[in-house]
Structures are given as structure tokens and as C-alpha cells.
PDB file of C-alpha atoms and ligand atoms in Angstrom:
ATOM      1  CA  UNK O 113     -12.221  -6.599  39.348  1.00  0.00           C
ATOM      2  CA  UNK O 114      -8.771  -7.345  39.494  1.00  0.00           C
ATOM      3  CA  UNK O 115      -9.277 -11.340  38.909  1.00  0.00           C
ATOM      4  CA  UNK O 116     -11.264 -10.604  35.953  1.00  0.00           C
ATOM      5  CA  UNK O 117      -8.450  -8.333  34.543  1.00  0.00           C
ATOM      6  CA  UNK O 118      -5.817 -11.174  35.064  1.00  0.00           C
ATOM      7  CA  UNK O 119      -8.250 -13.587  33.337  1.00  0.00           C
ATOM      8  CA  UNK O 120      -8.452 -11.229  30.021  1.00  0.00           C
ATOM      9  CA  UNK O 121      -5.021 -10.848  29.974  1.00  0.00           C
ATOM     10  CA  UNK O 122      -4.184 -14.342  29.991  1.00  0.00           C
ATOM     11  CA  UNK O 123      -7.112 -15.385  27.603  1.00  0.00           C
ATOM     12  CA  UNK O 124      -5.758 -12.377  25.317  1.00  0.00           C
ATOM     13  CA  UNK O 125      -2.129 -13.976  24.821  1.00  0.00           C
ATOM     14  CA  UNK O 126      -3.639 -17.377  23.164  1.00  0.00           C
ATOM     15  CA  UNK O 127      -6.821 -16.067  21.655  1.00  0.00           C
ATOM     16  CA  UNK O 128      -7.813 -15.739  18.101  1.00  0.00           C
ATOM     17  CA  UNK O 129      -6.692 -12.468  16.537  1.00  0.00           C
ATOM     18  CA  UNK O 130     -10.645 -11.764  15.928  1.00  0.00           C
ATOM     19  CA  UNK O 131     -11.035 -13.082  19.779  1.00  0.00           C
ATOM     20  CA  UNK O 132      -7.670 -10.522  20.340  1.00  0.00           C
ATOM     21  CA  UNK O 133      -9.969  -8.005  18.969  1.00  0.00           C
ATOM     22  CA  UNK O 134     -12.996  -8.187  21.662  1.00  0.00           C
ATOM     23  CA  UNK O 135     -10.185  -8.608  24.189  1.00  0.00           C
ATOM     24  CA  UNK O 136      -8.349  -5.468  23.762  1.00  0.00           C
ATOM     25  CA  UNK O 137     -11.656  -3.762  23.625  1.00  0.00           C
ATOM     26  CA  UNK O 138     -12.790  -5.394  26.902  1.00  0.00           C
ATOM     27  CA  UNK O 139      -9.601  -4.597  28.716  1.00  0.00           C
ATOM     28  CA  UNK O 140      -9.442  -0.959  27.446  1.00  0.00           C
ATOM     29  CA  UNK O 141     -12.606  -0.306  28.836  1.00  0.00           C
ATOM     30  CA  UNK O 142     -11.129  -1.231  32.478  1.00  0.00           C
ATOM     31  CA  UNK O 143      -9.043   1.819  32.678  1.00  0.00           C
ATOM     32  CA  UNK O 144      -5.824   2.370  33.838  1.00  0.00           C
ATOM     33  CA  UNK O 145      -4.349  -1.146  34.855  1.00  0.00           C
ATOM     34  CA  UNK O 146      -6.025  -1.909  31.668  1.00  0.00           C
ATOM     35  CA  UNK O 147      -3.969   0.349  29.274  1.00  0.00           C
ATOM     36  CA  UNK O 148      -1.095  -0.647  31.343  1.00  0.00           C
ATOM     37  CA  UNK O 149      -1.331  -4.454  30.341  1.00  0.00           C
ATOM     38  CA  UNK O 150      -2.289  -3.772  26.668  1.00  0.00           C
ATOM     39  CA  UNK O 151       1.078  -1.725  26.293  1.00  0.00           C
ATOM     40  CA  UNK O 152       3.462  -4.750  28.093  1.00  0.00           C
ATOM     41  CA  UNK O 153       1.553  -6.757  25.147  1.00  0.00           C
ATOM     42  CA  UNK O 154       2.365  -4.296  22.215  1.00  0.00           C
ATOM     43  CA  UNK O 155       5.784  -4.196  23.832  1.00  0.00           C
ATOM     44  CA  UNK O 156       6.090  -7.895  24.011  1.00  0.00           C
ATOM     45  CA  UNK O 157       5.381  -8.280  20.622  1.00  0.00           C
ATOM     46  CA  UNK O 158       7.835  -5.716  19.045  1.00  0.00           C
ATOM     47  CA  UNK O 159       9.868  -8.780  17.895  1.00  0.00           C
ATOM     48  CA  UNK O 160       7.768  -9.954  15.050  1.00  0.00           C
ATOM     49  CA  UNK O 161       6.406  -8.527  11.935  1.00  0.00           C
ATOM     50  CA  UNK O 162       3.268  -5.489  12.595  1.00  0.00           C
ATOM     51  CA  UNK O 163      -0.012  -6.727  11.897  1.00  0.00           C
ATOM     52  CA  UNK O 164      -3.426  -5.132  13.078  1.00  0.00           C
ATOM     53  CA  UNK O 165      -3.506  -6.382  16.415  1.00  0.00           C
ATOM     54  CA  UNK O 166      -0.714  -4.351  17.223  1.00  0.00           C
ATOM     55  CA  UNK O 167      -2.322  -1.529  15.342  1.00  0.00           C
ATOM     56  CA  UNK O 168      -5.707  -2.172  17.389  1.00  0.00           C
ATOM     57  CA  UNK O 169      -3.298  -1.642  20.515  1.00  0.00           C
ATOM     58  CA  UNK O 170      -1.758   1.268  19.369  1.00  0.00           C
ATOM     59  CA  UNK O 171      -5.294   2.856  18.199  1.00  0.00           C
ATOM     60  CA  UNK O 172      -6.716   2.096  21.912  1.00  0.00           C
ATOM     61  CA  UNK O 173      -3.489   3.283  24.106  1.00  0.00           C
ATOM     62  CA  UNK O 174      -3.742   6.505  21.661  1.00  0.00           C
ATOM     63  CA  UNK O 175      -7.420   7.128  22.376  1.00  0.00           C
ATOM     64  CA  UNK O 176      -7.408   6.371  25.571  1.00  0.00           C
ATOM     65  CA  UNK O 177      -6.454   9.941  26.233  1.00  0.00           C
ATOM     66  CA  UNK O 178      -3.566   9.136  28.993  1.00  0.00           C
ATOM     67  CA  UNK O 179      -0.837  11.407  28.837  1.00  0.00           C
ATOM     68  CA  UNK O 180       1.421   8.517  30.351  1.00  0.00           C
ATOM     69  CA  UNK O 181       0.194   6.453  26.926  1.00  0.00           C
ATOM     70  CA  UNK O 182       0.593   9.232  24.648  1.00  0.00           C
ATOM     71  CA  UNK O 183       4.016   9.899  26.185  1.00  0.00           C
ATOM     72  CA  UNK O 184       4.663   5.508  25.486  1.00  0.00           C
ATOM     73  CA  UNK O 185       3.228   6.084  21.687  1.00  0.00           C
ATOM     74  CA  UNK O 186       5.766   8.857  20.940  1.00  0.00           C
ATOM     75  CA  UNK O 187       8.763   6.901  22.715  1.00  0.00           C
ATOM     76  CA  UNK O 188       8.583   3.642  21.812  1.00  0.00           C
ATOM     77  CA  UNK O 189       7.448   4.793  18.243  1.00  0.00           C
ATOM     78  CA  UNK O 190       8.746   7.810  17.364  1.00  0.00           C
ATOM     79  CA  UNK O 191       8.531   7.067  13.281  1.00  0.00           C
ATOM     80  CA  UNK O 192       4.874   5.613  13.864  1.00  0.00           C
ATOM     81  CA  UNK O 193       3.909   1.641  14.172  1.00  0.00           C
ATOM     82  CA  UNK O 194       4.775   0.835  10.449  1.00  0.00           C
ATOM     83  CA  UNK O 195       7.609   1.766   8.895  1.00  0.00           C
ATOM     84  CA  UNK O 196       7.152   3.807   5.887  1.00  0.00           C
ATOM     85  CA  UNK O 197       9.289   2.283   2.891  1.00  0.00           C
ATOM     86  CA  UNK O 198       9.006   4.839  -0.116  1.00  0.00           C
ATOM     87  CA  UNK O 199      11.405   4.331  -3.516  1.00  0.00           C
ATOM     88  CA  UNK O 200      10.638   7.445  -3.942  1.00  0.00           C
ATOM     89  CA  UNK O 201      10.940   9.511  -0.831  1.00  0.00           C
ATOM     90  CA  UNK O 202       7.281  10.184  -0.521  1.00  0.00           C
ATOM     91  CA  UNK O 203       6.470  10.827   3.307  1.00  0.00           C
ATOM     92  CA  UNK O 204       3.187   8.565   4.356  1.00  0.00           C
ATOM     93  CA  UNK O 205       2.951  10.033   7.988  1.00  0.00           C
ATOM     94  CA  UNK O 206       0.013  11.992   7.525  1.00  0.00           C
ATOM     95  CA  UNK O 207      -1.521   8.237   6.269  1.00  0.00           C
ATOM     96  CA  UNK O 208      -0.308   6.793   9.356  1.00  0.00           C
ATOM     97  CA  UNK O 209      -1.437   9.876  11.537  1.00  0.00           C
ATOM     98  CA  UNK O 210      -5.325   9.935  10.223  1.00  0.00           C
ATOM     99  CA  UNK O 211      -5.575   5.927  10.217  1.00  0.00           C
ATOM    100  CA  UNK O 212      -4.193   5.545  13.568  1.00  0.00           C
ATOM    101  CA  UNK O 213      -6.760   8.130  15.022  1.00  0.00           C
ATOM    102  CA  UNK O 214      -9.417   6.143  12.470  1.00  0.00           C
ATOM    103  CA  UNK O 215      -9.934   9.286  10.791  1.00  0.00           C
ATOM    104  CA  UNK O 216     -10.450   6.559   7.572  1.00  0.00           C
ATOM    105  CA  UNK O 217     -12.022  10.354   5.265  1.00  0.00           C
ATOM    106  CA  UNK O 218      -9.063  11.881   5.480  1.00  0.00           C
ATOM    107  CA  UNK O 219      -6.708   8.944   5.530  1.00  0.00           C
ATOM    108  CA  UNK O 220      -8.610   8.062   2.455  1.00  0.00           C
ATOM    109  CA  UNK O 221      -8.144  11.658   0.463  1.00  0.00           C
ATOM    110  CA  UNK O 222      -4.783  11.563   1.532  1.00  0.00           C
ATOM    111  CA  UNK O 223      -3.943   8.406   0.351  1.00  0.00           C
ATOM    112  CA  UNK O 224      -4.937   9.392  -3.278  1.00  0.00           C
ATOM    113  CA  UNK O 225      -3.000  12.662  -2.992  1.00  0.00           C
ATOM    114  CA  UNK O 226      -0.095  10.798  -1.993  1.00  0.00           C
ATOM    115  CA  UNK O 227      -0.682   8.060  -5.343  1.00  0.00           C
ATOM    116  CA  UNK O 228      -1.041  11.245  -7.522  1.00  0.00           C
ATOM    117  CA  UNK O 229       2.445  12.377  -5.570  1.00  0.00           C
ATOM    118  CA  UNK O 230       3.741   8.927  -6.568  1.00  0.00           C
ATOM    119  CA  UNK O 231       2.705   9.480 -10.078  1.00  0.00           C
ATOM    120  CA  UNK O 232       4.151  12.690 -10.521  1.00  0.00           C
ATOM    121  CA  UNK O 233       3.578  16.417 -11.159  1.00  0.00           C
ATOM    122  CA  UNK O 234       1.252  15.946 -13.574  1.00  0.00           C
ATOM    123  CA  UNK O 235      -0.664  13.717 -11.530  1.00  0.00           C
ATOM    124  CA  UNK O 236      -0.191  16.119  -8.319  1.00  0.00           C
ATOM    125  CA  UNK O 237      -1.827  19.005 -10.680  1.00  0.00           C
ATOM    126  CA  UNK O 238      -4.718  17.153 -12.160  1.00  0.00           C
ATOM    127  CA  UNK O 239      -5.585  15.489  -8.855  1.00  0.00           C
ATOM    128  CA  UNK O 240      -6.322  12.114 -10.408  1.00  0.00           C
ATOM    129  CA  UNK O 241      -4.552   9.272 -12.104  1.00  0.00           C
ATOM    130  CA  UNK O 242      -4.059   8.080 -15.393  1.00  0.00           C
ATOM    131  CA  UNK O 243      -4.350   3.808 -15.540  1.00  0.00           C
ATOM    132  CA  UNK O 244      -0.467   3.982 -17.477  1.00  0.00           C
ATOM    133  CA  UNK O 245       0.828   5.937 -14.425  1.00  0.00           C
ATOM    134  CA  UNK O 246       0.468   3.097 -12.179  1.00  0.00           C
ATOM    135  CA  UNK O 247       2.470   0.456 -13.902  1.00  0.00           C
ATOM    136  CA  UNK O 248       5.440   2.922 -12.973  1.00  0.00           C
ATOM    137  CA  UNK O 249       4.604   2.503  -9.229  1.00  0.00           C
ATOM    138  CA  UNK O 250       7.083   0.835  -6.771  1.00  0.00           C
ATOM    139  CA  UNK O 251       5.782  -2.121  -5.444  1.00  0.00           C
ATOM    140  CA  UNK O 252       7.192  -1.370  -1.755  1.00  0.00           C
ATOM    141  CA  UNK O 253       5.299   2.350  -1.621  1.00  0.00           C
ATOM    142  CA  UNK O 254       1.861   0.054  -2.791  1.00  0.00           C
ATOM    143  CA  UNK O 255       3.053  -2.457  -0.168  1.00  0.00           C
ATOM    144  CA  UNK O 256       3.512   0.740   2.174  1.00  0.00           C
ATOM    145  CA  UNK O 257       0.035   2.433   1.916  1.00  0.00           C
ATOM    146  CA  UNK O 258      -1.125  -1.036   1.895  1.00  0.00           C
ATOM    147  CA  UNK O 259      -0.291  -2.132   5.467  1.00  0.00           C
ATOM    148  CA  UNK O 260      -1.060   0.832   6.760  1.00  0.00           C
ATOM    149  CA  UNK O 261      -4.540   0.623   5.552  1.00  0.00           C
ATOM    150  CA  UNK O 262      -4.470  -2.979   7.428  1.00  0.00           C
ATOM    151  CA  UNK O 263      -2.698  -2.448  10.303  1.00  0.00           C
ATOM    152  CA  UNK O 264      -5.168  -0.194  11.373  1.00  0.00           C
ATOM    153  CA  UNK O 265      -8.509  -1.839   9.954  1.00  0.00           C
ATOM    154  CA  UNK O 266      -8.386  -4.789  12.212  1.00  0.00           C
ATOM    155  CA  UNK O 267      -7.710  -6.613   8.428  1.00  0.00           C
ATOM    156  CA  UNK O 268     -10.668  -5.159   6.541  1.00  0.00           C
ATOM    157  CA  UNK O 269      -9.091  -2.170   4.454  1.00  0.00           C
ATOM    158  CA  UNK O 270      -6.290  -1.845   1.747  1.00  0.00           C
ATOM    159  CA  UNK O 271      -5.940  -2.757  -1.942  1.00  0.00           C
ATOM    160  CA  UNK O 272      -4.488  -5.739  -1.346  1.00  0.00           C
ATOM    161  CA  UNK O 273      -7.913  -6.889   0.179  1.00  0.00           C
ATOM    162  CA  UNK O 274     -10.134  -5.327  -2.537  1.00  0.00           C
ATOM    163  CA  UNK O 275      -7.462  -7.954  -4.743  1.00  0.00           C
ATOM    164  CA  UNK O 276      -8.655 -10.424  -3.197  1.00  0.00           C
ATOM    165  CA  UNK O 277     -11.895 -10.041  -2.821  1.00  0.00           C
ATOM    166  CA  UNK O 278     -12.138  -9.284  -6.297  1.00  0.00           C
ATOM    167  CA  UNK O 279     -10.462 -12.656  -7.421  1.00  0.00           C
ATOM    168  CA  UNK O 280     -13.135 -14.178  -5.228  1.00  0.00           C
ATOM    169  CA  UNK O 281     -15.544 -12.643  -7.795  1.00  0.00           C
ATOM    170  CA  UNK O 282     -13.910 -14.029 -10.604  1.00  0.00           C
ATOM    171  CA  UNK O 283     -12.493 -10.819 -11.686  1.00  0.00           C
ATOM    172  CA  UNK O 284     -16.083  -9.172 -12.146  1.00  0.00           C
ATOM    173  CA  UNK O 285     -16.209  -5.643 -11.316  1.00  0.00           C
ATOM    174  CA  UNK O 286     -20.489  -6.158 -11.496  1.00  0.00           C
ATOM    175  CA  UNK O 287     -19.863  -8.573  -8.541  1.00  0.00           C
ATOM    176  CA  UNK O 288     -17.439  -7.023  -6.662  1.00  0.00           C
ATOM    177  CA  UNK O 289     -19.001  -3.292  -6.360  1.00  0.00           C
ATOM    178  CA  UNK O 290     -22.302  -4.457  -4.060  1.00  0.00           C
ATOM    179  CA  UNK O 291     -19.523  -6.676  -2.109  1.00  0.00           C
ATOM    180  CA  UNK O 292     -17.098  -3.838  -1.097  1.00  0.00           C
ATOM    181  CA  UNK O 293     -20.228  -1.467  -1.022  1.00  0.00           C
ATOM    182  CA  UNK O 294     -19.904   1.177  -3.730  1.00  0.00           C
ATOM    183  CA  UNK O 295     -23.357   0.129  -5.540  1.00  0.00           C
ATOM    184  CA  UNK O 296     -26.406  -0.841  -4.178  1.00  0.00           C
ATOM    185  CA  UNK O 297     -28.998  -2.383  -7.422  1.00  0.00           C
ATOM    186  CA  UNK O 298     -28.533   0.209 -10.139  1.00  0.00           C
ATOM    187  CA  UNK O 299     -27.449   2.967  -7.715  1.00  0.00           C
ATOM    188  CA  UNK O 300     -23.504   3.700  -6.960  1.00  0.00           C
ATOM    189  CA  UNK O 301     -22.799   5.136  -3.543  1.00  0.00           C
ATOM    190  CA  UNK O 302     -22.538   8.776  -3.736  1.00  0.00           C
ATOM    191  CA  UNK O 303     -19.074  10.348  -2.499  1.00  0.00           C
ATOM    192  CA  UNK O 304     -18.700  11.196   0.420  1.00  0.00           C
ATOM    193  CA  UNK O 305     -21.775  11.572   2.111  1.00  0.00           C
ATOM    194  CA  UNK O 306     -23.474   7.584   1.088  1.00  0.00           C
ATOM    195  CA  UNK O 307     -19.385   5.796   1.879  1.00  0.00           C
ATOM    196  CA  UNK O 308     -19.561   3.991   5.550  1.00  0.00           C
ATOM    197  CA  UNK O 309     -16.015   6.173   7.537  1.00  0.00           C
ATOM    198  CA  UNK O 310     -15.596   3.368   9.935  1.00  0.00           C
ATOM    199  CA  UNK O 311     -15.228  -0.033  10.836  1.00  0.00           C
ATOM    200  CA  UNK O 312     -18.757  -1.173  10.277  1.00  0.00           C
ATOM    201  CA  UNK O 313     -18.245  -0.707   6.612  1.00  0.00           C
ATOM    202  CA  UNK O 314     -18.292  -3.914   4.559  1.00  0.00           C
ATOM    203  CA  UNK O 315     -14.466  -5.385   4.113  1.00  0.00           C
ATOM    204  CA  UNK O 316     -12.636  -3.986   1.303  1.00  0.00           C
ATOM    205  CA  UNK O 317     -14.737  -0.676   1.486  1.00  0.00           C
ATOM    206  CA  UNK O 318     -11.442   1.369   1.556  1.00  0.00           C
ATOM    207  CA  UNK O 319      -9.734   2.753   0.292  1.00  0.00           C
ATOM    208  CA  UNK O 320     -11.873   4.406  -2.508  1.00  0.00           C
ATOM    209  CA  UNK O 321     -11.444   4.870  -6.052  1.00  0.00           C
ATOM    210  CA  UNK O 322     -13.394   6.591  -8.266  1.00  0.00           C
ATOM    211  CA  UNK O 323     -14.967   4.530 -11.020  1.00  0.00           C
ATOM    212  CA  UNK O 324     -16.049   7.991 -13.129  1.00  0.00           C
ATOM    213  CA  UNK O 325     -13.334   7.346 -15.682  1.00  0.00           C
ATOM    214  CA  UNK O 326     -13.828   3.342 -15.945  1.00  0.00           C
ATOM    215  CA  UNK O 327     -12.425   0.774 -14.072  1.00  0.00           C
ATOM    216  CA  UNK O 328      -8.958   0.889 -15.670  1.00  0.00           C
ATOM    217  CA  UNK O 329      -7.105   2.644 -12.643  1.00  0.00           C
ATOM    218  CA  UNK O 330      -8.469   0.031 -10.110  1.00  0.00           C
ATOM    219  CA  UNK O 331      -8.143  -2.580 -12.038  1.00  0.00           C
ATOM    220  CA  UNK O 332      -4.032  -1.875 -12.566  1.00  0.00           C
ATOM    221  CA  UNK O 333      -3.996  -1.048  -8.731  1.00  0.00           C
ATOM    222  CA  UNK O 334      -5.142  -4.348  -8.149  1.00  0.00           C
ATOM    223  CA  UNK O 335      -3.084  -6.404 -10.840  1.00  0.00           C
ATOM    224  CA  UNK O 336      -0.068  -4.364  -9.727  1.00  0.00           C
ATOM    225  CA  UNK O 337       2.656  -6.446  -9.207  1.00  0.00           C
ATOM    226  CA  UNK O 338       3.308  -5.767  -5.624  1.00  0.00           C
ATOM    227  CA  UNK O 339       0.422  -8.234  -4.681  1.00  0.00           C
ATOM    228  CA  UNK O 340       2.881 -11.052  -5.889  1.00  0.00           C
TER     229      UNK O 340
HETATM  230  N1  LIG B 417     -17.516   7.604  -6.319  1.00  0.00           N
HETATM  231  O1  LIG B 417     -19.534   6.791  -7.138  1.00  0.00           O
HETATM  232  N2  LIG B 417     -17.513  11.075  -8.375  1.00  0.00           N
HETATM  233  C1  LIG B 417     -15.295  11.143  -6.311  1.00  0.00           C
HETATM  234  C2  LIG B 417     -16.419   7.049  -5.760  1.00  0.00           C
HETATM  235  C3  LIG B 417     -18.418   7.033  -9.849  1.00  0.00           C
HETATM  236  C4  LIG B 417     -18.367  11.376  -9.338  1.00  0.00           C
HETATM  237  C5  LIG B 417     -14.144  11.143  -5.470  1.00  0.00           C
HETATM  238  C6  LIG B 417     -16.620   5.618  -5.682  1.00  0.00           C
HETATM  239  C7  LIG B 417     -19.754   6.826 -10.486  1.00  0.00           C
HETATM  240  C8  LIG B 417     -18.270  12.785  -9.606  1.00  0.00           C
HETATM  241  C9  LIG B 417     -14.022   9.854  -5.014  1.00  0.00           C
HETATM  242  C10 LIG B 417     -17.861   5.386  -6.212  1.00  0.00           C
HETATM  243  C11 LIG B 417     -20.198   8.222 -10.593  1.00  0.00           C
HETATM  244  C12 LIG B 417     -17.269  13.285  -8.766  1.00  0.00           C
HETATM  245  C13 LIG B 417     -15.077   9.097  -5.545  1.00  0.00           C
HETATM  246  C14 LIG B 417     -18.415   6.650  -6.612  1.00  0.00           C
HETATM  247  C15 LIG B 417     -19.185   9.077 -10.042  1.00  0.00           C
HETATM  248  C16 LIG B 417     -16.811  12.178  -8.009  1.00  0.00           C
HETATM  249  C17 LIG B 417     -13.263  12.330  -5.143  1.00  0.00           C
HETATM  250  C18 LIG B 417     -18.564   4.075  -6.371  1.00  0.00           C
HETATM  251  C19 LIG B 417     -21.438   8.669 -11.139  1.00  0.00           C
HETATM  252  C20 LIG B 417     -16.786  14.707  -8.664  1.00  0.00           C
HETATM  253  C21 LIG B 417     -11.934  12.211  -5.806  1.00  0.00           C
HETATM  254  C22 LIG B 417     -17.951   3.308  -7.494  1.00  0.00           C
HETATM  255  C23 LIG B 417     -22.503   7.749 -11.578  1.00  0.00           C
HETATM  256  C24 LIG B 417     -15.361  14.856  -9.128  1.00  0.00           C
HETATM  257  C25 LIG B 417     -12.057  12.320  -7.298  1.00  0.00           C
HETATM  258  C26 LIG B 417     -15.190  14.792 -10.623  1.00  0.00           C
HETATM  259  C27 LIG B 417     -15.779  12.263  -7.035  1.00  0.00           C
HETATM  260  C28 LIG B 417     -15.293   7.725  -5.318  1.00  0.00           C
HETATM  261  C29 LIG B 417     -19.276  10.482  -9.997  1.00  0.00           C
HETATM  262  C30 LIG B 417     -12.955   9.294  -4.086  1.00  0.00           C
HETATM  263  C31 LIG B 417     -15.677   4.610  -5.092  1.00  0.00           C
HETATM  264  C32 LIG B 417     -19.571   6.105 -11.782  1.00  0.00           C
HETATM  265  C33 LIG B 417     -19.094  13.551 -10.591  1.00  0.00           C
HETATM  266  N3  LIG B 417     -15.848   9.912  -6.323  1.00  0.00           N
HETATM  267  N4  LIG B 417     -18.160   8.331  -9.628  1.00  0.00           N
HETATM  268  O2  LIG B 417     -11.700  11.346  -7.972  1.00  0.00           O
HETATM  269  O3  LIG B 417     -14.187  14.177 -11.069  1.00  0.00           O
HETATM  270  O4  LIG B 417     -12.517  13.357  -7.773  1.00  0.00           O
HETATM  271  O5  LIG B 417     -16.027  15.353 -11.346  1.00  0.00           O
HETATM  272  O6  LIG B 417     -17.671   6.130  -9.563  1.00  0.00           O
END
């Protein structure tokens, strides 16, 4: 009913952001007059910085399947909910694209293609990266693919939380591997079929990075200097 609709609304301006969650979800699921408050929220909000609630919004209004959304999306966003600072001109749209749509497979292979882009033709060709590449990466393009992995995780993906999870563990890959989900006893998760592609995956599942040639490319993505 109506009253009830009022009631989440209200309840979702002072909520928790993990309360903010539920709430969008809740008032989604009402249709219509639904959508309609969720986008005066997003719009409300443009002032401050973007962080996940706004890209739980976004994600909603988008599959919502309403034209008149859609049509909001493209307008009031045309460049996409985060903006996509590169020091080297390396377009992270297609990120953006798959992760708002929660295609997190693609969003994941692209996001490697676009590090090995970052890297540089050599990288592009072999399709992987070498662990001295990365202390040549900008810290705003990490920073980039980084919020984008947030923004529209609800919080749970992006290197930055892999960091920290990681210090949590004292720095021990052993540790952190059954935490993030990539090894279960002796056995590593096989790619891609065993990897969880959605939000029920552990946090700091995503994004992925292959631990074939040791643990020195993760280990300068996550000592990289953009993580302060
Ligand atoms: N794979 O097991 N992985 C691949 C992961 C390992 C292996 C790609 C992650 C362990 C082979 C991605 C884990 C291992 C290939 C990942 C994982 C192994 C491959 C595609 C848990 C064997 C075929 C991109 C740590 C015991 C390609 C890429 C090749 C691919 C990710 C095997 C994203 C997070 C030690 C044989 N695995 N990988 O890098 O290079 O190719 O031969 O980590």
C-alpha cells in the first residue's frame, strides 16, 4: 500500500547503508511509484561523493526494465555513475557497463584486459602481467577500476578490499585465499566454472587474479601505492 511505501521511503533516508540496502530492494519490488522514489533519492544525493548505495540505485532503476528509467539512467548520467579518471586515456566503460548490469564474469575479464592495456603492448599481446609492470601504474586508473568494482558490489568487491582484508591476515596469502574464496583445504577454486559471479560470493572474491605465476602480481596490486 501506499502508507507502507511512504514508511520505506522515510525509514530509507536515515537507515544504515546495509539497512539502505534491504530498503531499496523492498521498495523496488513495489513497482512503479517505487522506482519513482528511488530515483528522487539517487537524484537527491548527486551532491556528494558516489558510493554503492547510489550504485545499488542505479543497478535497480536499470533492471527494472522501465523505459521511463532507462531514459533517467542515460540523461542524468550520460558518462555512467562514476567518473572514469585514466592518466592514460584508457576507456573503463565497458567496466562500468558489465558491473552495472552485475555481469561481475565479464566485468572481471575485462578488467584484466584493461590492466594488461594499462601495462602496455606487450602486456595487451601476452594477455597477462608481469609483477614490474605494475609499479608503473597510475594510482588514479587503480583508484578508477577500484570504485567501480565497489560502487556496484554493495562494498564487497575491488582490490582495495582484498588490501584490506589481506592486512587483516597479517599479510598471509595461506590465510587470505580460503577468506576471499579461491582455495578450499588443499584445493584452489578452478576458473571459471568453481568462482561464485554474484553477490553471494564471500567479500573480496573479485576481482580475480591468477595465482599460476606466484603471488607477486597480487601482491604489488595490493601494496600499490594508490591504497595510500
Ligand atoms: N585461478 O586457481 N589458471 C585463470 C584463478 C591458479 C590456471 C584465469 C584464481 C592455481 C590455468 C584466471 C585462482 C592454478 C589457467 C584465473 C585460480 C591455476 C588459469 C584466466 C585461485 C592451478 C589457464 C586468465 C587462486 C593449481 C591459463 C589468465 C594459463 C587461468 C584465476 C591454473 C582469472 C584467482 C595455482 C592452468 N585462472 N591458477 O590468467 O595461463 O589466464 O595457462 O591460481
Amino acid at each position: 500500500t501506499s502508507a507502507n511505501l511512504a514508511d520505506l521511503e522515510s525509514q530509507l533516508k536515515t537507515a544504515s547503508e546495509k539497512n539502505q540496502i534491504q530498503l531499496i530492494e523492498q521498495i523496488a519490488a513495489t513497482g512503479e511509484a517505487g522506482l519513482i522514489i528511488l530515483k528522487q533519492f539517487l537524484e537527491e544525493r548527486q551532491k556528494g561523493p558516489v558510493n554503492f548505495i547510489d550504485g545499488k540505485i542505479y543497478q535497480v532503476l536499470l533492471k527494472s526494465d522501465s523505459p521511463e528509467m532507462a531514459d533517467f539512467l542515460r540523461t542524468a548520467y550520460p558518462n555512467g555513475l562514476v567518473s572514469l579518471q585514466s592518466l592514460r586515456g584508457i576507456d573503463y566503460s565497458e567496466v562500468q557497463e558489465l558491473l552495472a548490469k552485475q555481469d561481475y564474469q565479464a566485468a572481471d575479464r575485462v578488467s584484466m584486459q584493461k590492466l594488461c592495456e594499462l601495462a602496455g603492448a606487450q602486456a595487451m599481446e601476452r594477455k597477462w602481467l608481469y609483477f614490474t609492470e605494475i609499479d608503473k601504474f597510475p594510482i588514479e586508473d587503480l583508484q578508477t577500476l577500484d570504485r567501480l568494482w565497489q560502487v556496484y558490489s554493495e562494498g564487497k568487491f575491488g582490490l582495495s578490499v582484498q588490501r584490506e582484508i589481506w592486512l587483516g591476515v597479517g599479510k598471509n596469502w595461506e590465510k587470505l585465499w580460503p577468506k576471499i574464496g579461491w582455495k578450499s583445504g588443499n584445493t584452489w577454486t578452478r576458473y571459471p566454472g568453481e568462482f561464485t559471479w554474484n553477490l553471494t560470493a564471500p567479500r573480496g572474491h573479485l576481482p580475480l587474479s591468477n595465482q599460476l605465476r606466484g603471488v607477486r602480481v597480487i601482491e604489488k596490486l595490493l601494496t600499490h601505492p594508490a591504497w595510500g
